[in-house]
Tab-separated table of N, CA and C and ligand atoms in Angstrom:
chain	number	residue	atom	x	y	z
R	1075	UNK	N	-11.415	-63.766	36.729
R	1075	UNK	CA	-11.024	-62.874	37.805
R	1075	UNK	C	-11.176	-63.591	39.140
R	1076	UNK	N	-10.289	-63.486	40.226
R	1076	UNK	CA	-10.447	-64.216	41.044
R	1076	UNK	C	-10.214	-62.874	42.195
R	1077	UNK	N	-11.147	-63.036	43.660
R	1077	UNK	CA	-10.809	-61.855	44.508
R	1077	UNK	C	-10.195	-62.807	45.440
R	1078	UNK	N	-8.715	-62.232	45.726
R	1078	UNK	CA	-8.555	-63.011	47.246
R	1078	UNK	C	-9.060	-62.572	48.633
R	1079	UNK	N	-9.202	-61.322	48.592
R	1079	UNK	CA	-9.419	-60.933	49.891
R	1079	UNK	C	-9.763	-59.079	50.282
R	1080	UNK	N	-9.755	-58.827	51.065
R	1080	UNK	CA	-10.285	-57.594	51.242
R	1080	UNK	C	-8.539	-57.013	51.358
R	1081	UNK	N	-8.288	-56.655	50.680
R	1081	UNK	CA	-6.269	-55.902	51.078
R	1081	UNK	C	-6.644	-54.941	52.072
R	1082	UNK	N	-7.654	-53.333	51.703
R	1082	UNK	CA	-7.552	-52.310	52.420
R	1082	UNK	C	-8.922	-51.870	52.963
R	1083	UNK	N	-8.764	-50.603	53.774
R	1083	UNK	CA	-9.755	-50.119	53.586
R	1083	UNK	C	-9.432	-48.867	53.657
R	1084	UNK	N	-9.466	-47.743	52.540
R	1084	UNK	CA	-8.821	-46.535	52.580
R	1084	UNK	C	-9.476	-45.341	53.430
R	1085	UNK	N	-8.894	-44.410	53.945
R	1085	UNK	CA	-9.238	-43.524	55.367
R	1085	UNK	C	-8.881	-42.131	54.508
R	1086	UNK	N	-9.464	-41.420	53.908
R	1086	UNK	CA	-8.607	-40.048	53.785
R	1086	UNK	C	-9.171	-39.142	55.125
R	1087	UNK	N	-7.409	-38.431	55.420
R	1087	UNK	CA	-7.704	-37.837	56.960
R	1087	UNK	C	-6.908	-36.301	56.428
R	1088	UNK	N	-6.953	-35.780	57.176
R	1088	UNK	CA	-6.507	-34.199	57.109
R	1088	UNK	C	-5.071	-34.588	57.801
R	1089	UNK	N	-4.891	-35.042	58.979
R	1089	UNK	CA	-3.847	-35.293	59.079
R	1089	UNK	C	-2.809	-37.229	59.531
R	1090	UNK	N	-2.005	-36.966	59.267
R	1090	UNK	CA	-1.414	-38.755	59.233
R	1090	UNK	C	-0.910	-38.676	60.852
R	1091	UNK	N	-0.566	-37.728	61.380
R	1091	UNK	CA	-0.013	-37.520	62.592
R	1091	UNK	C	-1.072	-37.933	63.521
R	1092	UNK	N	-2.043	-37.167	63.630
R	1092	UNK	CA	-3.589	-36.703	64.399
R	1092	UNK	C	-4.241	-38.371	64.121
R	1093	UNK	N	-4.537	-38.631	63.357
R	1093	UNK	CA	-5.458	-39.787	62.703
R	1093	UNK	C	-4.786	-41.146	63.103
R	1094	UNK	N	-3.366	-40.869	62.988
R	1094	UNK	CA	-2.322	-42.587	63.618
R	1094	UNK	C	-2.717	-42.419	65.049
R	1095	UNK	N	-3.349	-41.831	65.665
R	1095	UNK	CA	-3.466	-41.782	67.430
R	1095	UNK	C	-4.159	-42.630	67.417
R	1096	UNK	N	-5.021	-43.054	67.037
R	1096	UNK	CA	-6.364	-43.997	67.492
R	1096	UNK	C	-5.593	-45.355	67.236
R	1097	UNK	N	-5.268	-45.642	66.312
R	1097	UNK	CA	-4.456	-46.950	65.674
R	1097	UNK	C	-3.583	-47.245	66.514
R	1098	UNK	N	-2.327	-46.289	66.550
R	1098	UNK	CA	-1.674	-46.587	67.967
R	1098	UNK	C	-2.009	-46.723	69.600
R	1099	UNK	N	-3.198	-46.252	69.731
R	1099	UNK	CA	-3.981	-46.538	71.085
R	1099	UNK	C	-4.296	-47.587	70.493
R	1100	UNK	N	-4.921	-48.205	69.841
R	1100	UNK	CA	-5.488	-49.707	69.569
R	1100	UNK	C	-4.380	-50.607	69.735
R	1101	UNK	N	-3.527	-50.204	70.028
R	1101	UNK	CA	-2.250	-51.165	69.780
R	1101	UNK	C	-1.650	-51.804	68.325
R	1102	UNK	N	-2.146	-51.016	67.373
R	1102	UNK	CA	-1.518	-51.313	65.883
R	1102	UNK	C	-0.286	-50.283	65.219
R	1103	UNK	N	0.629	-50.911	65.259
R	1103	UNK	CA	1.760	-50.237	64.763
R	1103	UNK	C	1.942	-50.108	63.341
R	1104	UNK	N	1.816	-48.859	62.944
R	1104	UNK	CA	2.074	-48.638	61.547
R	1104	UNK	C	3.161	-49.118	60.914
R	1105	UNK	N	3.336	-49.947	59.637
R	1105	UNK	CA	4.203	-50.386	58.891
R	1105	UNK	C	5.264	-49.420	58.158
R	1106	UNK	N	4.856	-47.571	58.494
R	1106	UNK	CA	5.593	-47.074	57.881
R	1106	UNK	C	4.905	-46.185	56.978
R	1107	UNK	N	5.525	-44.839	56.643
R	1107	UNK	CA	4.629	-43.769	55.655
R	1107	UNK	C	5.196	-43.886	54.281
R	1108	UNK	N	4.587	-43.457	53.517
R	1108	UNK	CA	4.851	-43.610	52.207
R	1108	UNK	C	4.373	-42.307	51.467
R	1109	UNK	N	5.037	-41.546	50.287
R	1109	UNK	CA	4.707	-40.672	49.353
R	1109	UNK	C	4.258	-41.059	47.974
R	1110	UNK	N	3.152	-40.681	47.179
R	1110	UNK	CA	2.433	-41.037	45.991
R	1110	UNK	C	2.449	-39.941	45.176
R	1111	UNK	N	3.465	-39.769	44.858
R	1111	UNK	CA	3.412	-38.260	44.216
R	1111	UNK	C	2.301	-38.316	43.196
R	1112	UNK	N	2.201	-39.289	42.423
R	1112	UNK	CA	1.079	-39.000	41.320
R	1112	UNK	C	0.092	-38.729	41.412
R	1113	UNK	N	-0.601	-39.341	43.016
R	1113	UNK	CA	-1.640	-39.034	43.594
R	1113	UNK	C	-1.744	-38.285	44.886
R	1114	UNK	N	-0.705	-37.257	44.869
R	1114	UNK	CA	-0.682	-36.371	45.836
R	1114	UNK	C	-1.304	-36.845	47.167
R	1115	UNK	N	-0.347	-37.913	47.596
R	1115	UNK	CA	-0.640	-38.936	49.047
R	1115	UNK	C	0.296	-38.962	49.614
R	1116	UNK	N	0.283	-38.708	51.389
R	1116	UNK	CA	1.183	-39.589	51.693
R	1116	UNK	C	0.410	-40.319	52.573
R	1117	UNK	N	1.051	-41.423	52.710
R	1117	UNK	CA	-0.038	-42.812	53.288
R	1117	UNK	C	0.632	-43.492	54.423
R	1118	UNK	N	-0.139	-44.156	55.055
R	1118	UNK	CA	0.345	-45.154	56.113
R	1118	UNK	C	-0.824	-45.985	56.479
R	1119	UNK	N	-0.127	-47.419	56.308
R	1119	UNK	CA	-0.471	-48.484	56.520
R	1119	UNK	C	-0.577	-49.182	58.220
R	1120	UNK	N	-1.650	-49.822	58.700
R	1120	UNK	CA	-1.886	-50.380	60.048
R	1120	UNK	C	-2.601	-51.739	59.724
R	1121	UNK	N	-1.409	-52.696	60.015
R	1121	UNK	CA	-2.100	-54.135	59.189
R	1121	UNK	C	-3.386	-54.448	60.704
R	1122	UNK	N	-4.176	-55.163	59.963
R	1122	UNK	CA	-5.253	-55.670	60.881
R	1122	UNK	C	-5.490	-56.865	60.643
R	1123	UNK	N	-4.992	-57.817	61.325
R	1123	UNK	CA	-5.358	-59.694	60.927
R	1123	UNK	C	-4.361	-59.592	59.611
R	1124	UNK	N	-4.856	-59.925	58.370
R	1124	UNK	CA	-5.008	-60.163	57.191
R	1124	UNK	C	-4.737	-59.120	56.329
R	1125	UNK	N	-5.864	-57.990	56.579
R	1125	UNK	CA	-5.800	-56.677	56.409
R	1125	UNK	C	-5.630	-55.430	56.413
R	1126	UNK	N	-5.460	-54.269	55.986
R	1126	UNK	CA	-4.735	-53.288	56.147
R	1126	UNK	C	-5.891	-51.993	56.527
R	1127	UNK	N	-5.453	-51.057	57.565
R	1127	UNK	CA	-6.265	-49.889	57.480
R	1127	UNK	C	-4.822	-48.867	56.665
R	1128	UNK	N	-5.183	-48.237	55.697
R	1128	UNK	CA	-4.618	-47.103	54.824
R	1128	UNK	C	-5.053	-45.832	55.118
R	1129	UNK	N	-4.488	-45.048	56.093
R	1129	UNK	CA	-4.731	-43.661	56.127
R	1129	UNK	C	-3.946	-42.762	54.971
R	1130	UNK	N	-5.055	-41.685	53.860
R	1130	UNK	CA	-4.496	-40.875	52.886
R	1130	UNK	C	-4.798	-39.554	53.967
R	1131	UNK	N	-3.367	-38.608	53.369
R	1131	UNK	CA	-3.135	-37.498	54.009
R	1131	UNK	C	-2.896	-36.543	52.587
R	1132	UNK	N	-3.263	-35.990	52.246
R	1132	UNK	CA	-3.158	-34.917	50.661
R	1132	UNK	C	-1.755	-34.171	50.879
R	1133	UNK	N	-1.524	-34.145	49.865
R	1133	UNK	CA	-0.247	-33.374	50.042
R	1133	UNK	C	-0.363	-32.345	49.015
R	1134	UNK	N	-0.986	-31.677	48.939
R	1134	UNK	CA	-1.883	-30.447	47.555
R	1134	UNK	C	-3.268	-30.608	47.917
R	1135	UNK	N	-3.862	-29.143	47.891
R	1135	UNK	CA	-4.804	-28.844	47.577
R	1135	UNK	C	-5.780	-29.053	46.661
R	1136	UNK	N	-4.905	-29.625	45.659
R	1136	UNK	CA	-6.017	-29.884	44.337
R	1136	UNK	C	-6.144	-31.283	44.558
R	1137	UNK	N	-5.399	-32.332	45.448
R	1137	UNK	CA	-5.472	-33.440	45.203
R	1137	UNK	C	-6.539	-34.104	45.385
R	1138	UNK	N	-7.125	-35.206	45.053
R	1138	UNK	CA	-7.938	-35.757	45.050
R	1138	UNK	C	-8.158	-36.463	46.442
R	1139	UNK	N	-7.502	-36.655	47.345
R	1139	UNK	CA	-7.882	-36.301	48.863
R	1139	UNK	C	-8.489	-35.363	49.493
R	1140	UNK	N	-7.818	-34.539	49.313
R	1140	UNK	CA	-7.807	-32.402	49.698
R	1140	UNK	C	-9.658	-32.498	49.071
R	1141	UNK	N	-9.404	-33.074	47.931
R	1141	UNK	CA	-11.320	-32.608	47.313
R	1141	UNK	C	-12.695	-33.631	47.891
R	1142	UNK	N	-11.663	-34.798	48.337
R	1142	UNK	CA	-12.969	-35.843	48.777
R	1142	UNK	C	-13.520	-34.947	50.413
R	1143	UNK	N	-11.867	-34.692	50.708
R	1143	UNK	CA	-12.352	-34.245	52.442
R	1143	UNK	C	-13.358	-32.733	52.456
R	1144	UNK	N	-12.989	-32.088	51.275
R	1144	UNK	CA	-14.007	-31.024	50.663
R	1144	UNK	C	-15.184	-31.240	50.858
R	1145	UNK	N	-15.612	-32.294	50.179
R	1145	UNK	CA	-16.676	-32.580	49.723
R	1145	UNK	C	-17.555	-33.594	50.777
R	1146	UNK	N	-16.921	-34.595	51.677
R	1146	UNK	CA	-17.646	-35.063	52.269
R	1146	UNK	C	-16.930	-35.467	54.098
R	1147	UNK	N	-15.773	-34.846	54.047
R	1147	UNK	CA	-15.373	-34.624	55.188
R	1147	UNK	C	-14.455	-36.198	55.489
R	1148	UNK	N	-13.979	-35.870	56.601
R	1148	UNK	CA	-12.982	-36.955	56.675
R	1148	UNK	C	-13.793	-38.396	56.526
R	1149	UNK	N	-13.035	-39.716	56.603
R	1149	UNK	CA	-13.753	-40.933	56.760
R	1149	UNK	C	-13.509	-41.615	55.802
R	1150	UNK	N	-14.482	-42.923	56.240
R	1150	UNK	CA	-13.580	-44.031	54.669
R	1150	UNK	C	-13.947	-43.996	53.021
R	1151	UNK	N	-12.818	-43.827	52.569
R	1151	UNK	CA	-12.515	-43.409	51.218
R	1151	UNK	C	-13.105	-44.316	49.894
R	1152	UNK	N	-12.058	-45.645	50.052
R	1152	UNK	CA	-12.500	-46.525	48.902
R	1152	UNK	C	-12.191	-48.016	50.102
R	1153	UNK	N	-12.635	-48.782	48.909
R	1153	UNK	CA	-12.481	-50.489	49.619
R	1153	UNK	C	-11.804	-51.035	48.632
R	1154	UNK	N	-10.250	-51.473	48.971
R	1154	UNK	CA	-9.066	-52.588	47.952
R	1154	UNK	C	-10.035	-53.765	48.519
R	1155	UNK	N	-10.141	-54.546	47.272
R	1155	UNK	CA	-9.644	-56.392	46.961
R	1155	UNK	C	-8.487	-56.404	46.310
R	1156	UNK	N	-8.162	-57.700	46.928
R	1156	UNK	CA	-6.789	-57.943	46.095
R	1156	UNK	C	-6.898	-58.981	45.301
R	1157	UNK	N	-6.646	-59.131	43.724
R	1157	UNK	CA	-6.652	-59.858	43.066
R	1157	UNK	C	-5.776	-60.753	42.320
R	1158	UNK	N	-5.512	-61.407	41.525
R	1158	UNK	CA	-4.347	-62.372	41.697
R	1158	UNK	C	-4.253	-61.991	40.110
R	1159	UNK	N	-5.087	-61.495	39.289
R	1159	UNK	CA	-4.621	-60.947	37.981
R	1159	UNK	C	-5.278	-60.027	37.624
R	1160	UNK	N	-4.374	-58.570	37.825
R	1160	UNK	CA	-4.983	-57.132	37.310
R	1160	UNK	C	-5.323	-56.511	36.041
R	1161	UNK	N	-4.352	-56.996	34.889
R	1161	UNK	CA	-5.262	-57.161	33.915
R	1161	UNK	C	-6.491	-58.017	33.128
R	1162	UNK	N	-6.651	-58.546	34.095
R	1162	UNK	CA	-7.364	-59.822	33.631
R	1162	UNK	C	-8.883	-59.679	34.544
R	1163	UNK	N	-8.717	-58.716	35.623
R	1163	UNK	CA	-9.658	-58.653	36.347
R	1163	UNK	C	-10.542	-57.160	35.490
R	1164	UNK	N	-9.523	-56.234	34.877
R	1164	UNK	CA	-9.664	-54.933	33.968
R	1164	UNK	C	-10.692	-55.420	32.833
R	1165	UNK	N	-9.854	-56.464	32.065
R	1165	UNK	CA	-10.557	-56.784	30.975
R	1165	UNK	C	-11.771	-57.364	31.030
R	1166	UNK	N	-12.312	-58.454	32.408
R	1166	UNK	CA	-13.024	-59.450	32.574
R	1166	UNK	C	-14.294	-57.884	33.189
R	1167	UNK	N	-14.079	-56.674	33.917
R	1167	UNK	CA	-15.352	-56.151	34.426
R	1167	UNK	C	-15.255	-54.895	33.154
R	1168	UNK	N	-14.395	-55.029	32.750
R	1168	UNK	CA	-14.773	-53.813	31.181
R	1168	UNK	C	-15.450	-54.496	30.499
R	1169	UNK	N	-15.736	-55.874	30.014
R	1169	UNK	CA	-16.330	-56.665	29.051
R	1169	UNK	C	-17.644	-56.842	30.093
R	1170	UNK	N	-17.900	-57.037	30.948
R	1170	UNK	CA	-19.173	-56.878	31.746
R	1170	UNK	C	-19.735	-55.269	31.459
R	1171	UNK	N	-19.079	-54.610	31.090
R	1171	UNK	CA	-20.123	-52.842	30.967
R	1171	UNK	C	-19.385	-52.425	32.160
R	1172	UNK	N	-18.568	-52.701	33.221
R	1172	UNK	CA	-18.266	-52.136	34.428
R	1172	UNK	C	-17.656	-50.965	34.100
R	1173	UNK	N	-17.869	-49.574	34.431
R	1173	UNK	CA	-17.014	-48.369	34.305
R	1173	UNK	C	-15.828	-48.345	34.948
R	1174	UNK	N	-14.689	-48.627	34.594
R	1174	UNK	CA	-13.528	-48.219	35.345
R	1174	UNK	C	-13.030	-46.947	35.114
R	1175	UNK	N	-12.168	-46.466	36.344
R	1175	UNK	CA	-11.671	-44.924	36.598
R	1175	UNK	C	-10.308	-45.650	35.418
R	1176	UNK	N	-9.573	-46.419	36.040
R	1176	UNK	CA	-8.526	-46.976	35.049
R	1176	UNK	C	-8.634	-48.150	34.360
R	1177	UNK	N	-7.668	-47.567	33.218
R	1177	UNK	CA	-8.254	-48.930	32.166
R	1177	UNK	C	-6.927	-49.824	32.658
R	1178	UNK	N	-5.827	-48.982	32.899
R	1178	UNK	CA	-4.279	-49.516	32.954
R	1178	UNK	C	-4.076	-49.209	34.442
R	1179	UNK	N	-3.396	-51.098	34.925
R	1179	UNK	CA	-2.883	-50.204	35.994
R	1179	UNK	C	-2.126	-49.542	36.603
R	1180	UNK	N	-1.953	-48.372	37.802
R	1180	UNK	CA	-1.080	-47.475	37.721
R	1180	UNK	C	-0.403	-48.355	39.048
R	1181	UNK	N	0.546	-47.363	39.624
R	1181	UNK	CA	0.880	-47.623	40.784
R	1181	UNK	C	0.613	-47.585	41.836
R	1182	UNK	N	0.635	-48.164	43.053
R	1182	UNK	CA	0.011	-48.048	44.505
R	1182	UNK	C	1.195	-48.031	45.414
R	1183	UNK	N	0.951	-47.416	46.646
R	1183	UNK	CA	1.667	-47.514	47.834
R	1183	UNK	C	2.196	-49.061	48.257
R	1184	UNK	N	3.123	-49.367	48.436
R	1184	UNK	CA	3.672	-50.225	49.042
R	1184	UNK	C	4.360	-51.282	47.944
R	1185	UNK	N	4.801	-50.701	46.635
R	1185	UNK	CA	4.931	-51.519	45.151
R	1185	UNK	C	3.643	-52.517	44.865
R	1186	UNK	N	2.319	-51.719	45.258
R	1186	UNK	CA	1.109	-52.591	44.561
R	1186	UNK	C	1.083	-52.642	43.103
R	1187	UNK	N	0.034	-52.899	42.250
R	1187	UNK	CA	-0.514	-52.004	41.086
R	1187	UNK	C	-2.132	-52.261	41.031
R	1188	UNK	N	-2.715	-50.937	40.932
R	1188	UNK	CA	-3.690	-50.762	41.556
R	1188	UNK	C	-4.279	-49.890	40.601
R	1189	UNK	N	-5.795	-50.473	40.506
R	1189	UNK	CA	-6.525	-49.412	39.322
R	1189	UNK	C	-8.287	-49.512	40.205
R	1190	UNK	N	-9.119	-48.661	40.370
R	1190	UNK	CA	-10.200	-48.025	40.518
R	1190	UNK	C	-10.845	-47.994	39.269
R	1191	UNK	N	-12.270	-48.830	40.134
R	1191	UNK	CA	-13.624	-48.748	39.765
R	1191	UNK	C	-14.178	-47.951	39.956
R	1192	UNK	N	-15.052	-47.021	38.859
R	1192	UNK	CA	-15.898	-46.172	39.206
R	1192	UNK	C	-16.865	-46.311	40.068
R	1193	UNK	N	-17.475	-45.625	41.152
R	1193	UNK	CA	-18.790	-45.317	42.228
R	1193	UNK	C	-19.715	-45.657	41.024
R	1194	UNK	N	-19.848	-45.015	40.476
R	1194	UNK	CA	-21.176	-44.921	39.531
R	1194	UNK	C	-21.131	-46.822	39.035
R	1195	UNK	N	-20.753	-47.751	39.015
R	1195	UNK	CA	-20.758	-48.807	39.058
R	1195	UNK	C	-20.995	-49.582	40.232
R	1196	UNK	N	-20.572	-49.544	41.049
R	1196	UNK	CA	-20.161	-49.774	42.149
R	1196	UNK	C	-21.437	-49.225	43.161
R	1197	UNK	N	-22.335	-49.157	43.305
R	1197	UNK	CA	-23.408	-48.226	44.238
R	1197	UNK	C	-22.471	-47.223	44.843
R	1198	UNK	N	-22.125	-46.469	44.543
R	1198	UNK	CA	-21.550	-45.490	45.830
R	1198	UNK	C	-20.368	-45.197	45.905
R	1199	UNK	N	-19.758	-47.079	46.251
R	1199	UNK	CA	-18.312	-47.068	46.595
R	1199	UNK	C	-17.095	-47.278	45.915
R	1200	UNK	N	-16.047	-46.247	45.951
R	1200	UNK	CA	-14.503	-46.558	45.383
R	1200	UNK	C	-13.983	-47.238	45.363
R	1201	UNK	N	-14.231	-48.320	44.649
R	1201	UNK	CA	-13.550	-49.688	44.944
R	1201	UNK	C	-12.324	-49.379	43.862
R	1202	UNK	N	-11.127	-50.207	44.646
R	1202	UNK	CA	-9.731	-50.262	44.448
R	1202	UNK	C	-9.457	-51.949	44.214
R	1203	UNK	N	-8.949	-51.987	42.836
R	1203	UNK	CA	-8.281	-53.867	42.788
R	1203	UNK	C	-6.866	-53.614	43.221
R	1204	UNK	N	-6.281	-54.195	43.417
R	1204	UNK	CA	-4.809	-54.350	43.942
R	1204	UNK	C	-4.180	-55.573	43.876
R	1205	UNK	N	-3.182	-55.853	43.155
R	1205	UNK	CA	-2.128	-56.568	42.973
R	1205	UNK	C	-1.044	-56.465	43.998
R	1206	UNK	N	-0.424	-57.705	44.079
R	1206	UNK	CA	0.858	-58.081	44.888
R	1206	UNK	C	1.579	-58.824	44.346
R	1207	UNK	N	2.939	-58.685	43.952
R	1207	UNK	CA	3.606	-60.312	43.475
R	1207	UNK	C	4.350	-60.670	45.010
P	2485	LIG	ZN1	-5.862	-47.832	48.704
């Protein structure tokens, strides 16, 4: 498994409108919104250097945004690395005991493919691997 780099750092916000103000006062122009239907998201990206800030906006109530902001109020969500082989990074921390949320990976915003590590592994945090070709 190899990590290249930090890709994101995910933001779930109540709103994408309200929440792009600060980014755009910073002088970072969003790359553009995006819909995740599977994961009841719509998203937008604000590259930084290298890296990306990802604001999630829920688009359902039941979604798994809608329940984090429930539960612990707006703020940062999970932390992407990006890795250079996603199944290979799956197989290499499943054979370590690592709990993953996914065994397979699914899809991500921006044609990633992207699968989540469980917190309960992880101290705490939602870590996200992410692929790019
Ligand atoms: Zn993400």
């Amino acid at each position: 498994m190899k990590i290249l780099k930090i890709d994101h750092i995910g933001i779930a916000v109540k709103s994408l409108a309200e929440s792009s103000k600060l980014y755009e006062l910073l002088g970072i122009k969003s790359t553009g919104t995006e819909e995740v239907a599977e994961q009841k998201v719509k998203v937008a990206f604000f590259p930084v250097g290298d890296s990306e800030v990802e604001l999630l906006e829920s688009t359902a109530p039941d979604g798994p945004i809608a329940r984090y902001i429930e539960k612990n109020g707006e703020g940062m969500q999970h932390l992407a690395l990006r890795v250079d082989d996603l199944e290979a990074a799956l197989a290499e921390l499943k054979a370590k005991g690592v709990r993953l949320i996914d065994e397979k990976p699914r899809y991500g915003a921006g044609g990633a493919r992207i699968a989540f590590v469980h917190p309960k592994s992880t101290g705490g945090i939602l870590l996200e691997l992410s692929e790019r070709k």
